[in-house]
Short mmCIF file of C-alpha atoms and ligand atoms in Angstrom, two decimals:
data_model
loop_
_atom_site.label_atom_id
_atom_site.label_comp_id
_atom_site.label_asym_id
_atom_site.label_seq_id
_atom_site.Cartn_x
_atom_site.Cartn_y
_atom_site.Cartn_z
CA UNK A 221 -1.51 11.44 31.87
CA UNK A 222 1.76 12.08 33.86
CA UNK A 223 4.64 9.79 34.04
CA UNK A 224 7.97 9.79 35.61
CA UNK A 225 11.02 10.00 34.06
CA UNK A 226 13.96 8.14 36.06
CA UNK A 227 17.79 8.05 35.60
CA UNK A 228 20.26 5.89 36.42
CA UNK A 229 21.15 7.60 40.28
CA UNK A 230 23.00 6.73 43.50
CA UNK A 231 24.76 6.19 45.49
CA UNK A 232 22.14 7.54 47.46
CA UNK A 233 22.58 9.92 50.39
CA UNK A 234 21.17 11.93 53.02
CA UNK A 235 17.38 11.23 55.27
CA UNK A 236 13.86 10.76 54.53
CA UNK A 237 10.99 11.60 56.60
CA UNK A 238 8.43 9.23 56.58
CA UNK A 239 4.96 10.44 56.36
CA UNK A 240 1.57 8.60 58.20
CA UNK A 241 0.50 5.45 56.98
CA UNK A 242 -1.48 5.14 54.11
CA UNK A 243 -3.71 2.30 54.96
CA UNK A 244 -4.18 3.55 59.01
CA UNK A 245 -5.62 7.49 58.15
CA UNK A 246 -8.10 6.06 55.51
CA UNK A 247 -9.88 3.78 58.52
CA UNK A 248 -9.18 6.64 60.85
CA UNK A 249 -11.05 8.72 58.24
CA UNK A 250 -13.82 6.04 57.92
CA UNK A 251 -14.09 5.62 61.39
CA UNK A 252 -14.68 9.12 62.41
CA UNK A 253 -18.70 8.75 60.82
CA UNK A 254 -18.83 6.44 64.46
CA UNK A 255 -18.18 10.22 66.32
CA UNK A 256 -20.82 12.56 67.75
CA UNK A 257 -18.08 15.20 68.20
CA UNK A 258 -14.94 16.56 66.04
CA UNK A 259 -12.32 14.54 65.05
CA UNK A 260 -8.80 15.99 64.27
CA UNK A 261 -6.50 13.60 62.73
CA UNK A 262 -2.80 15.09 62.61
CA UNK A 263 0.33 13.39 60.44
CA UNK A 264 -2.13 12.92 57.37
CA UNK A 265 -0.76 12.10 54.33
CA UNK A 266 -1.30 14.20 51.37
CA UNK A 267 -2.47 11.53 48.60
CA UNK A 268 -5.00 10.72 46.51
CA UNK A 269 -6.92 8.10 48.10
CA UNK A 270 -7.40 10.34 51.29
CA UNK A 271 -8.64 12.72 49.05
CA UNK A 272 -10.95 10.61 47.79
CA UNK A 273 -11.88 9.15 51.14
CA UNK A 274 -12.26 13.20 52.32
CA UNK A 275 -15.00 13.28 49.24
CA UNK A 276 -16.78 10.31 50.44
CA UNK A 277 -17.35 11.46 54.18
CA UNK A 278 -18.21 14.77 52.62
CA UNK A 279 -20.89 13.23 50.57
CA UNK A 280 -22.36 11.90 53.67
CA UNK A 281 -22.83 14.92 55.11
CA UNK A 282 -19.78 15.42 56.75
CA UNK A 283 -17.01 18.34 56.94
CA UNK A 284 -14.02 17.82 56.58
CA UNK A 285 -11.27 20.47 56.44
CA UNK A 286 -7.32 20.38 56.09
CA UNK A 287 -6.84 22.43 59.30
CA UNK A 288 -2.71 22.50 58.23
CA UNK A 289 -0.92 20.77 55.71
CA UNK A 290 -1.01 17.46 57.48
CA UNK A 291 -4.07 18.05 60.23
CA UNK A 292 -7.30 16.96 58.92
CA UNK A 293 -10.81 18.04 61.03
CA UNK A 294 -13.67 15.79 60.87
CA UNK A 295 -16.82 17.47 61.69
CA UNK A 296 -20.12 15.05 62.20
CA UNK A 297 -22.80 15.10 59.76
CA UNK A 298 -26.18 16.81 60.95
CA UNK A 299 -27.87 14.10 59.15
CA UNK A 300 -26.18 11.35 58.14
CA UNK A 301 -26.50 9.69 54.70
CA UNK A 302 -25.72 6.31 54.70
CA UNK A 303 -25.32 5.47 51.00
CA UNK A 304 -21.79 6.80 49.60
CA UNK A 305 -22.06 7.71 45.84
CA UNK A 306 -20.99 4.98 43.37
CA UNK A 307 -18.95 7.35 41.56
CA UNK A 308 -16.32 8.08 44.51
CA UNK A 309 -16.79 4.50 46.25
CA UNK A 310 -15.57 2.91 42.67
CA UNK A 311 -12.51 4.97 42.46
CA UNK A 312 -11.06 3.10 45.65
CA UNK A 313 -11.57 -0.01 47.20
CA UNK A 314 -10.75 0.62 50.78
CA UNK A 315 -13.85 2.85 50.42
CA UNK A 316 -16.17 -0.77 51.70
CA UNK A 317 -14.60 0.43 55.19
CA UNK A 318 -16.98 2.55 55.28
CA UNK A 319 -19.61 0.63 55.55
CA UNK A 320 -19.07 -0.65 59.23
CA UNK A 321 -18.99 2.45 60.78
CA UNK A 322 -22.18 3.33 58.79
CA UNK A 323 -23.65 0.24 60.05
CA UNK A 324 -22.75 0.59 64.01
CA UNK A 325 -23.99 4.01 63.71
CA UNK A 326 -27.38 4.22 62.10
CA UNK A 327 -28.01 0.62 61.36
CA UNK A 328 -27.82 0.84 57.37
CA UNK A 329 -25.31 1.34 54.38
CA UNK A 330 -25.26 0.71 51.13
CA UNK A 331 -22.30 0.98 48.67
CA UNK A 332 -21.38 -0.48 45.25
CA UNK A 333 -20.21 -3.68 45.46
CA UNK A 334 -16.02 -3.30 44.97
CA UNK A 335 -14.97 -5.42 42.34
CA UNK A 336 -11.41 -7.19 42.05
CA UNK A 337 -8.44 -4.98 40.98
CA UNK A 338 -5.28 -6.42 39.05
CA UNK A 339 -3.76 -7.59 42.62
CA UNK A 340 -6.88 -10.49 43.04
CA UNK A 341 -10.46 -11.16 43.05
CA UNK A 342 -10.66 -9.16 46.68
CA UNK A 343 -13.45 -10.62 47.64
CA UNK A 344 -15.61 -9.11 50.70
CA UNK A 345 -17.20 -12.39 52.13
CA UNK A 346 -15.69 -11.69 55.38
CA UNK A 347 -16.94 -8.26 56.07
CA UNK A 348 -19.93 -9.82 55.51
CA UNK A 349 -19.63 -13.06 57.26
CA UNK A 350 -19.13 -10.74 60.21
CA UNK A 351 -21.99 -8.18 59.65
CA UNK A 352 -24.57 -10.79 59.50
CA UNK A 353 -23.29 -12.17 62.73
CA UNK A 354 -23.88 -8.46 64.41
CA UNK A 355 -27.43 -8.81 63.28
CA UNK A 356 -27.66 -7.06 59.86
CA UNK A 357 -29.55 -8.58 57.00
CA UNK A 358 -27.11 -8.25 54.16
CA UNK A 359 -27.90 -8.34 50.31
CA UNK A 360 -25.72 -7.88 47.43
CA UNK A 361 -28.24 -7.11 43.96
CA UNK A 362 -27.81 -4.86 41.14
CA UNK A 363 -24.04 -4.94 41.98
CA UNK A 364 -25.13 -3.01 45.27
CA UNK A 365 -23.83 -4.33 48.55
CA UNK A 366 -26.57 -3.27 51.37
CA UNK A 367 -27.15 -3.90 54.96
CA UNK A 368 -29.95 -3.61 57.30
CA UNK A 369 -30.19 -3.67 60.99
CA UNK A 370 -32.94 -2.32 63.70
CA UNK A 371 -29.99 -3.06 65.99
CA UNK A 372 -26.70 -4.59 66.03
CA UNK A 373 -26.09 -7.31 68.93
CA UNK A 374 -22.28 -8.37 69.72
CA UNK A 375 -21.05 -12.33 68.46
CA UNK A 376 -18.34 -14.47 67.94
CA UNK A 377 -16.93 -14.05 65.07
CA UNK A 378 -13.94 -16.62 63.74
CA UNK A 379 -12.08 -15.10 60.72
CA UNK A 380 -11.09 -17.93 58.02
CA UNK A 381 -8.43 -15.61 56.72
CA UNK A 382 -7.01 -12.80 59.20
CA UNK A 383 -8.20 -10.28 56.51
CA UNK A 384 -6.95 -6.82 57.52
CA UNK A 385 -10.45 -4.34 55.89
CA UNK A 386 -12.76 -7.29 57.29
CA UNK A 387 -11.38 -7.31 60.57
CA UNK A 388 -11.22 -3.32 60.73
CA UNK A 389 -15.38 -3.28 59.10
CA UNK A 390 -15.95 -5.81 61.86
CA UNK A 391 -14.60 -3.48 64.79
CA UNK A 392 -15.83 -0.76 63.30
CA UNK A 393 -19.80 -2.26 63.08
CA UNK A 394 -19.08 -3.95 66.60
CA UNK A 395 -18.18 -0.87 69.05
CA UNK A 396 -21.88 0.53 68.91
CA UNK A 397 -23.65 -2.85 69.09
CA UNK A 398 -25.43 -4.39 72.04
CA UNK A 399 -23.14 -6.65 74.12
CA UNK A 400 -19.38 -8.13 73.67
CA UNK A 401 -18.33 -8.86 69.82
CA UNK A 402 -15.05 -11.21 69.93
CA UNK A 403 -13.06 -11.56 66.70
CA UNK A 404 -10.99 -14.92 66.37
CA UNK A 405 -8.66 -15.23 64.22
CA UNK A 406 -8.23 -11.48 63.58
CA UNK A 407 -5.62 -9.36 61.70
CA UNK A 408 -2.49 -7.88 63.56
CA UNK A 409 -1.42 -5.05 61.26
CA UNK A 410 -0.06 -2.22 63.07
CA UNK A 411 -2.76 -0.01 61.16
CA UNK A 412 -5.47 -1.76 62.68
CA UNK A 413 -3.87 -1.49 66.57
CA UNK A 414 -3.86 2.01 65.41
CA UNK A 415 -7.30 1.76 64.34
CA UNK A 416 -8.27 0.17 67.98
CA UNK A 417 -6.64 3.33 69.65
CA UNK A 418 -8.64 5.99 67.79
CA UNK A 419 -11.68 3.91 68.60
CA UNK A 420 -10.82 3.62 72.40
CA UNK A 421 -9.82 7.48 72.33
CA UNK A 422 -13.12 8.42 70.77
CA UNK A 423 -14.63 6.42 74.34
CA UNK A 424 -14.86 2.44 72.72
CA UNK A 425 -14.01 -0.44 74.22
CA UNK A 426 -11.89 -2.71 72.29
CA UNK A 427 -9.29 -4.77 73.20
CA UNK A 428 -6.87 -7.27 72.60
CA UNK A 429 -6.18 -5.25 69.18
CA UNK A 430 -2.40 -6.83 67.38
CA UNK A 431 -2.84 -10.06 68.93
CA UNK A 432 -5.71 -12.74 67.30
CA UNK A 433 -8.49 -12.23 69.06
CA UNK A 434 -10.51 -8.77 69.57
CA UNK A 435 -12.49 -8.03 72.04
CA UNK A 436 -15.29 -5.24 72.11
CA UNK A 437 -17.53 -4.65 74.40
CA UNK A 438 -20.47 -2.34 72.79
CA UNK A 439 -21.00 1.62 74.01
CA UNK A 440 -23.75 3.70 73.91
CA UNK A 441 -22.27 6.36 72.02
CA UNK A 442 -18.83 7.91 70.85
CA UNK A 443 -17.11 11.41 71.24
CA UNK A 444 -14.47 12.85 69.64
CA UNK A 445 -10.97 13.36 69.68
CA UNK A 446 -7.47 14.10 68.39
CA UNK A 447 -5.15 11.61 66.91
CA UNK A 448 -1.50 11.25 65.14
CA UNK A 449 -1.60 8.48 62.30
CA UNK A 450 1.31 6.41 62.72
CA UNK A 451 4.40 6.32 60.32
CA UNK A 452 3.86 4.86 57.13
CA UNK A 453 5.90 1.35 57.27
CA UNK A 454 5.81 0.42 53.60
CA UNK A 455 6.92 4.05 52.79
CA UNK A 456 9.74 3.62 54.69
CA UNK A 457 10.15 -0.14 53.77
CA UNK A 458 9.63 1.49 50.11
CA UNK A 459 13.02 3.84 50.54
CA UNK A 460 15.12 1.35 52.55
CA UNK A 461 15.36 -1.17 49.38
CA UNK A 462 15.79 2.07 47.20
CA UNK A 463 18.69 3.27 49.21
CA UNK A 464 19.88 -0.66 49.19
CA UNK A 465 19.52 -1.34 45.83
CA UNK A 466 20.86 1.88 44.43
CA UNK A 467 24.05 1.48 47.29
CA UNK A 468 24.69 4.14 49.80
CA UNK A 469 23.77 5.61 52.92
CA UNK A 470 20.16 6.61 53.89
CA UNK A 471 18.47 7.41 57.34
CA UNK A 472 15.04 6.73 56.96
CA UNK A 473 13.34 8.71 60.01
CA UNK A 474 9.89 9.05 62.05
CA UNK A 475 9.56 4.91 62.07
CA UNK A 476 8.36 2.19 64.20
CA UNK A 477 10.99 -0.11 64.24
CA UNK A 478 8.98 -2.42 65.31
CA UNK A 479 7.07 -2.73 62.56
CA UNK A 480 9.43 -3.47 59.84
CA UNK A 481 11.59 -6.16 61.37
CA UNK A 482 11.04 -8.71 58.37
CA UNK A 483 12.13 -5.84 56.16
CA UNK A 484 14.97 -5.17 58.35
CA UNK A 485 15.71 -9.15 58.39
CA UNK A 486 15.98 -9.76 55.19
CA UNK A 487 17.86 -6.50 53.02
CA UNK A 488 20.50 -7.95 56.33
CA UNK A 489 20.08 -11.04 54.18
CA UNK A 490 20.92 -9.74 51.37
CA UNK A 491 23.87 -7.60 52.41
CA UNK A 492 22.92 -4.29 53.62
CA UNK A 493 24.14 -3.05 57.44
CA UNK A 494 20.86 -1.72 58.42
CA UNK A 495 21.05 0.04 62.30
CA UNK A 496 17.97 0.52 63.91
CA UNK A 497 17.79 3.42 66.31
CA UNK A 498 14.23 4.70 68.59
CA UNK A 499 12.67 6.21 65.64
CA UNK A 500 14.97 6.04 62.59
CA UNK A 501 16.48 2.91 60.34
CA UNK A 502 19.95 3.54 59.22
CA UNK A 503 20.49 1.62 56.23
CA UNK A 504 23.95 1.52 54.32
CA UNK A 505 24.42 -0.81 51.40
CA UNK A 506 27.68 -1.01 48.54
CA UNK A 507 24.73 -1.92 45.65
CA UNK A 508 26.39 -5.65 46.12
CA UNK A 509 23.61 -8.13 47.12
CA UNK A 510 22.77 -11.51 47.29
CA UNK A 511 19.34 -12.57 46.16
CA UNK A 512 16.82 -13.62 48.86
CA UNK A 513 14.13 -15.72 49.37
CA UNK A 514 10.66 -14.42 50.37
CA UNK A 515 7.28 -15.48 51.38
CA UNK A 516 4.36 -12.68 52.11
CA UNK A 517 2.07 -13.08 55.21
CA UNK A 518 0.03 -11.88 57.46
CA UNK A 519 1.72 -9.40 59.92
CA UNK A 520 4.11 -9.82 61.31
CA UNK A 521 5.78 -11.80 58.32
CA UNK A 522 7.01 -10.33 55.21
CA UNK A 523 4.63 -7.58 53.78
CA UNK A 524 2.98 -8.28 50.53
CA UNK A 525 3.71 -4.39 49.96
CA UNK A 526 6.90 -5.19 50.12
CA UNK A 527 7.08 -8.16 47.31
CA UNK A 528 7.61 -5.82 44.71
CA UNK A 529 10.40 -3.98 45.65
CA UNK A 530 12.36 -7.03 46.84
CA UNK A 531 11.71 -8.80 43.33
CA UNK A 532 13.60 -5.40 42.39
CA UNK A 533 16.31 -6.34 44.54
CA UNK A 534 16.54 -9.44 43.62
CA UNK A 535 16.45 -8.79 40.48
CA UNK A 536 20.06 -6.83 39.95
CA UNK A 537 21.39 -9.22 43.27
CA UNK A 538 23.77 -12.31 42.38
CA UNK A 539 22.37 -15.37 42.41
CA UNK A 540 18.46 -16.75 42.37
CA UNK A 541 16.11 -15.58 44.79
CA UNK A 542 12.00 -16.60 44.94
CA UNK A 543 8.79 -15.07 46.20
CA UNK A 544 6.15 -17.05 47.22
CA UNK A 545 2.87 -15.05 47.59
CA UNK A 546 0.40 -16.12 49.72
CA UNK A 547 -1.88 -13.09 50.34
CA UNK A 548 -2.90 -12.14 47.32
CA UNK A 549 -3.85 -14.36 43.94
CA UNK A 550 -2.40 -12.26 41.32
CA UNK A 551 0.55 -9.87 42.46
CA UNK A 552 2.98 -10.57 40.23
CA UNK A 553 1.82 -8.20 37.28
CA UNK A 554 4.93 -6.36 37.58
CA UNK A 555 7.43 -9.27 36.65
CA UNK A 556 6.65 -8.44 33.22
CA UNK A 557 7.71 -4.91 33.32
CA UNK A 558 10.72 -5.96 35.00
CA UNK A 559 11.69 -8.45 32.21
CA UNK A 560 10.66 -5.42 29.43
CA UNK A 561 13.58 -3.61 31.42
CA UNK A 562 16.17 -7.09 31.40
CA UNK A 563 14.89 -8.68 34.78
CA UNK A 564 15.16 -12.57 34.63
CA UNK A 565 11.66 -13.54 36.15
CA UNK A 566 9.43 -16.72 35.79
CA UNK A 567 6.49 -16.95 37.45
CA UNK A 568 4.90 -19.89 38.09
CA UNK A 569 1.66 -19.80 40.60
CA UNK A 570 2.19 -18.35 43.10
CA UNK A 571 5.86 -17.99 42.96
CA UNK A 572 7.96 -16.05 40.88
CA UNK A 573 12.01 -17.46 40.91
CA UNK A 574 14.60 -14.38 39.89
CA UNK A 575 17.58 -15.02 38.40
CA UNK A 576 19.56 -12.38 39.72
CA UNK A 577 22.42 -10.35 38.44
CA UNK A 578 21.17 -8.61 35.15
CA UNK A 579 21.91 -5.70 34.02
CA UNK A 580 18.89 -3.52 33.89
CA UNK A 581 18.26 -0.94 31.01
CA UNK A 582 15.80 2.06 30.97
CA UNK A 583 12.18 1.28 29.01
CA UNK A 584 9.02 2.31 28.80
CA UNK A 585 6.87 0.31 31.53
CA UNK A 586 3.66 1.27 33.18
CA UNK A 587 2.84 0.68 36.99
CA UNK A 588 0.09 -1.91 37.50
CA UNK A 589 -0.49 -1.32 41.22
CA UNK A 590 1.09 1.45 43.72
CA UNK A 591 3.68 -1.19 44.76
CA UNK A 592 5.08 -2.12 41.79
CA UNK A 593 4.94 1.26 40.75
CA UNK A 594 7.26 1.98 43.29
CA UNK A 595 9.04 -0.82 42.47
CA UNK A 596 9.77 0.07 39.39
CA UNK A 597 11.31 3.22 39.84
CA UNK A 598 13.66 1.19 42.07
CA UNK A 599 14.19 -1.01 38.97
CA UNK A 600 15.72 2.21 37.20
CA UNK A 601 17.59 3.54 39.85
CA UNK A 602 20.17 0.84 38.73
CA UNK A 603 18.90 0.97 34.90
CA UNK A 604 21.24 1.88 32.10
CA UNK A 605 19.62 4.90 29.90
CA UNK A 606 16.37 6.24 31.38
CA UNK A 607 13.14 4.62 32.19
CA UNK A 608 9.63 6.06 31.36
CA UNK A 609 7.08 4.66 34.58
CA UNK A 610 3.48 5.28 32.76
CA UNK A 611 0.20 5.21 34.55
CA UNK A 612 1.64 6.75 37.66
CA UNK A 613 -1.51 7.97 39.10
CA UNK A 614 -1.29 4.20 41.44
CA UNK A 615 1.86 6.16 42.78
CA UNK A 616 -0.11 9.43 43.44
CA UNK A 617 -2.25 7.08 45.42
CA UNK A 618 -0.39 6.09 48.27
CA UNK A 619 3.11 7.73 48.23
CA UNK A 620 3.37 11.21 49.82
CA UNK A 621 5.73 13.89 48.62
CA UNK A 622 7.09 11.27 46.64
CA UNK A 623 9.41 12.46 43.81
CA UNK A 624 10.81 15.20 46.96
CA UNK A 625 11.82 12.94 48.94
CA UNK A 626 13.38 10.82 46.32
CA UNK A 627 15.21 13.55 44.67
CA UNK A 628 16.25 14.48 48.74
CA UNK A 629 18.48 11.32 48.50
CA UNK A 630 19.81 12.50 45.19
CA UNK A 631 17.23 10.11 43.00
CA UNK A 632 17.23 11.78 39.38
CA UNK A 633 13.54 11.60 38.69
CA UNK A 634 11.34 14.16 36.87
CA UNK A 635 7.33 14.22 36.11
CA UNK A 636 6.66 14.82 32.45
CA UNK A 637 2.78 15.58 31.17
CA UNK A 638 1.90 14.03 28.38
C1 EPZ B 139 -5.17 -4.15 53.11
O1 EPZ B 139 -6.04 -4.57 52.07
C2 EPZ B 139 -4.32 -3.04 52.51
N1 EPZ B 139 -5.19 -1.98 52.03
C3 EPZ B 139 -3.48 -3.59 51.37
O2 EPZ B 139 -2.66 -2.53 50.94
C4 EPZ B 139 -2.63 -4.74 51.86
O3 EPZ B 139 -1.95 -5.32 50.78
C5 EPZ B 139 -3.52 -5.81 52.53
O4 EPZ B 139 -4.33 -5.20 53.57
C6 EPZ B 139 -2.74 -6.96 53.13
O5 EPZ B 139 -1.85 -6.48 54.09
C7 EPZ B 139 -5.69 -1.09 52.88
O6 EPZ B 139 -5.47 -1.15 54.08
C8 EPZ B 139 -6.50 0.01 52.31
P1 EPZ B 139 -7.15 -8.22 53.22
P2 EPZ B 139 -7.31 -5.49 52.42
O7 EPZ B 139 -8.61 -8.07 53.48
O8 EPZ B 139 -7.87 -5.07 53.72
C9 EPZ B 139 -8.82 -12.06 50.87
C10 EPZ B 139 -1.38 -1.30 49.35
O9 EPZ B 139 -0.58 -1.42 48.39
N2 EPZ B 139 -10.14 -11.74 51.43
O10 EPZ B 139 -6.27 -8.61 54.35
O11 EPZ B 139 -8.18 -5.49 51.23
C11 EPZ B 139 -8.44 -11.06 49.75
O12 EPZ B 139 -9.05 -11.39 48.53
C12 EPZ B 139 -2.41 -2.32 49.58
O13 EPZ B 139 -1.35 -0.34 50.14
C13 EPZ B 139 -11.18 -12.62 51.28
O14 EPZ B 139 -11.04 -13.68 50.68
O15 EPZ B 139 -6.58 -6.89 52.58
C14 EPZ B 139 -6.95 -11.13 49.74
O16 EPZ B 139 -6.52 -12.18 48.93
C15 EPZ B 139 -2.99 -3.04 48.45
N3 EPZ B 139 -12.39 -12.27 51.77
C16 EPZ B 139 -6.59 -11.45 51.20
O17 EPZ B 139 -7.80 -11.91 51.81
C17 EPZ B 139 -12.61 -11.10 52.43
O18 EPZ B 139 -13.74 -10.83 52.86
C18 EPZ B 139 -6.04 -10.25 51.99
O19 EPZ B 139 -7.00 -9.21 52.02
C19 EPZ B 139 -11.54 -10.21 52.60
C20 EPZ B 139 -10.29 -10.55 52.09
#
């Protein structure tokens, strides 16, 4: 397996170019089984879970093509298959948003029941909370989740948690259905406005999509259409604290602004000047920070996403800084490889207090989720003698172009096989 080899590097100059969002294309993906016509999905990331999700649609009878190095054309399926293949469905969890679309459009699916992952028990109660309401008979046996509909009819729906993949399934299931579907209590992420668009564009009718409650009123059938993901905000979230942490001066471009003001907020906090222009984040820093406090929320607070590479941060920063993490039950698997490196981190619950100001050295640690993979290569940006990041294939997942654009801003970091 590969790893990545990182040096001690910065200050850090020069721009990065952010790619399209990770967690947007794969719905946009999954939502294109809803279309009767072509789909062509431009500013797609090259990574391994669209891959993946590219496999999953093809296995349902679907093409799918790389039209140019970051256009992807979704062709419908003559006949549609409505049970993705266990082998491909248990390689990524976001691969259970397929199984709206598969319900709003030929009133069945059935998919291997995903099972936690190192972050939490990611449990899918929700989704199915809200599928049952549309009308489907839903049964989880033989570690098989299934649903069953003659038709779906439209409800209200109250979310206990605004869960961002149950709110997106819901949508997804509702915009075919019979009547209105209203979703209280729903998710704001900026993926899943995105979402809303390529649904409207494709001739649905949902609205009220980034505030709490969704509204969709139910259409007899969808088109096609063409669609640009938009930017990646925990990519660029990712390379702002890199350029931070490792000091320097680093325009992050092709961003929504808008969507990383708590990131923006609190790297101020801790000492950057960070200038936000139209479409790019300027972000300046002398390597001198204080340690900050964070708590992860919903959108628009303080991305989980973003926990890691602020304990990163806050790790090297003077003084003590916490995390409080309320999204997920178990993201704090990557305080340990900090400490194996000379991080001072204890975590207790759901918080994890950092003593700041130590001085990090180079070791052999292994990324236990994309994040803190990321995260850890931050770590050794600042890390005396160099660090060996094993099990890098979470990176591959979700980061695009990423040792490129790192070694753009003058990161010293290599890939070694083993
Ligand atoms: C999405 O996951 C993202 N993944 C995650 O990105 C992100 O961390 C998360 O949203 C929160 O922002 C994709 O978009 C593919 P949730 P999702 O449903 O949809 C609980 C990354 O690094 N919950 O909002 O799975 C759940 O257990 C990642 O790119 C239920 O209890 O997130 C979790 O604790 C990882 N029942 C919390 O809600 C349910 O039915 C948040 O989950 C659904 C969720």
């Amino acid at each position: 397996m590969d790893k990545l080899v990182v040096r001690k590097s910065g200050p850090l100059h020069g721009e990065v170019l952010i790619s399209g969002a990770k967690n947007s294309v794969l719905k946009l993906m999954a939502a294109s089984i809803l279309a009767e016509d072509v789909c062509v999905i431009e500013n797609v990331p090259n990574l391994q879970d669209v891959r993946v999700m590219a496999e999953i649609l093809v296995a349902l009878g679907m093409g799918v093509e790389w039209t140019k190095r970051n256009e992807m054309t979704i062709t419908p399926a003559k006949e549609l298959k409505t049970e993705p293949p266990y082998e491909l469905v248990q390689r990524m969890r976001a691969s259970i948003v397929t199984m709206g679309p598969l319900l709003g459009r030929t009133g069945q699916a059935r998919l291997a029941q995903p099972g936690g992952c190192a972050i939490g028990e990611r449990k899918i109660d929700l989704h199915l909370k809200g599928f049952a309401a549309l009308g489907v008979d839903v049964k989880q046996t033989h570690g098989c989740v299934e649903g069953y509909a003659e038709k779906l009819v439209g409800d209200t729906i109250y979310l206990d948690f605004p869960s961002v993949g149950a709110t997106e399934n819901i949508m997804m299931a509702a915009v075919l259905a019979e009547g209105v579907t209203t979703i209280e209590n729903a998710a704001k992420e900026p993926e899943l406005t995105d979402l809303a668009n390529f649904l409207n564009k494709l001739g649905a009718n949902v609205k009220g999509a980034g505030t709490d409650t969704i509204r969709i009123k139910g259409v007899e059938s969808l088109g096609g259409t063409r669609h640009m993901v938009l930017p990646d905000r925990i990519e660029a979230g990712t390379y702002m604290v890199a350029a931070a942490v490792a000091g320097g001066d680093v325009m992050v471009k092709n961003v929504m602004p808008n969507h990383l003001k708590a990131v923006v907020a609190k790297l101020q906090e801790a000492g950057c000047e960070v200038d936000v222009f139209d479409e790019d984040i300027h972000v300046k820093s002398s390597g001198q920070l204080n340690a900050i406090d964070i708590k992860t929320l919903p959108f628009p607070g303080f991305p989980t996403d973003m926990q890691a590479q602020f304990m990163a941060l806050s790790s090297v920063a003077e003084g003590v800084g916490t995390i409080t993490e309320t999204i997920f039950e178990n993201r704090f698997m990557h305080a340990t490889e900090f400490s194996l490196m000379g991080a001072q981190i204890k975590v207790e619950g759901h918080s994890a207090i950092i003593q700041g100001g130590s001085a990090l050295e180079g070791a052999n640690v292994k990324a236990t989720d994309l994040r803190a993979g990321a995260a850890l290569v931050i770590a050794a940006l600042v890390a005396d003698g160099p660090t060996t990041i094993h099990n890098i294939y979470h990176i591959d997942r979700g980061y695009d172009l990423f040792e490129e654009k790192l070694r753009g801003i003058g990161v010293n970091i290599e890939r070694v096989g083993s």
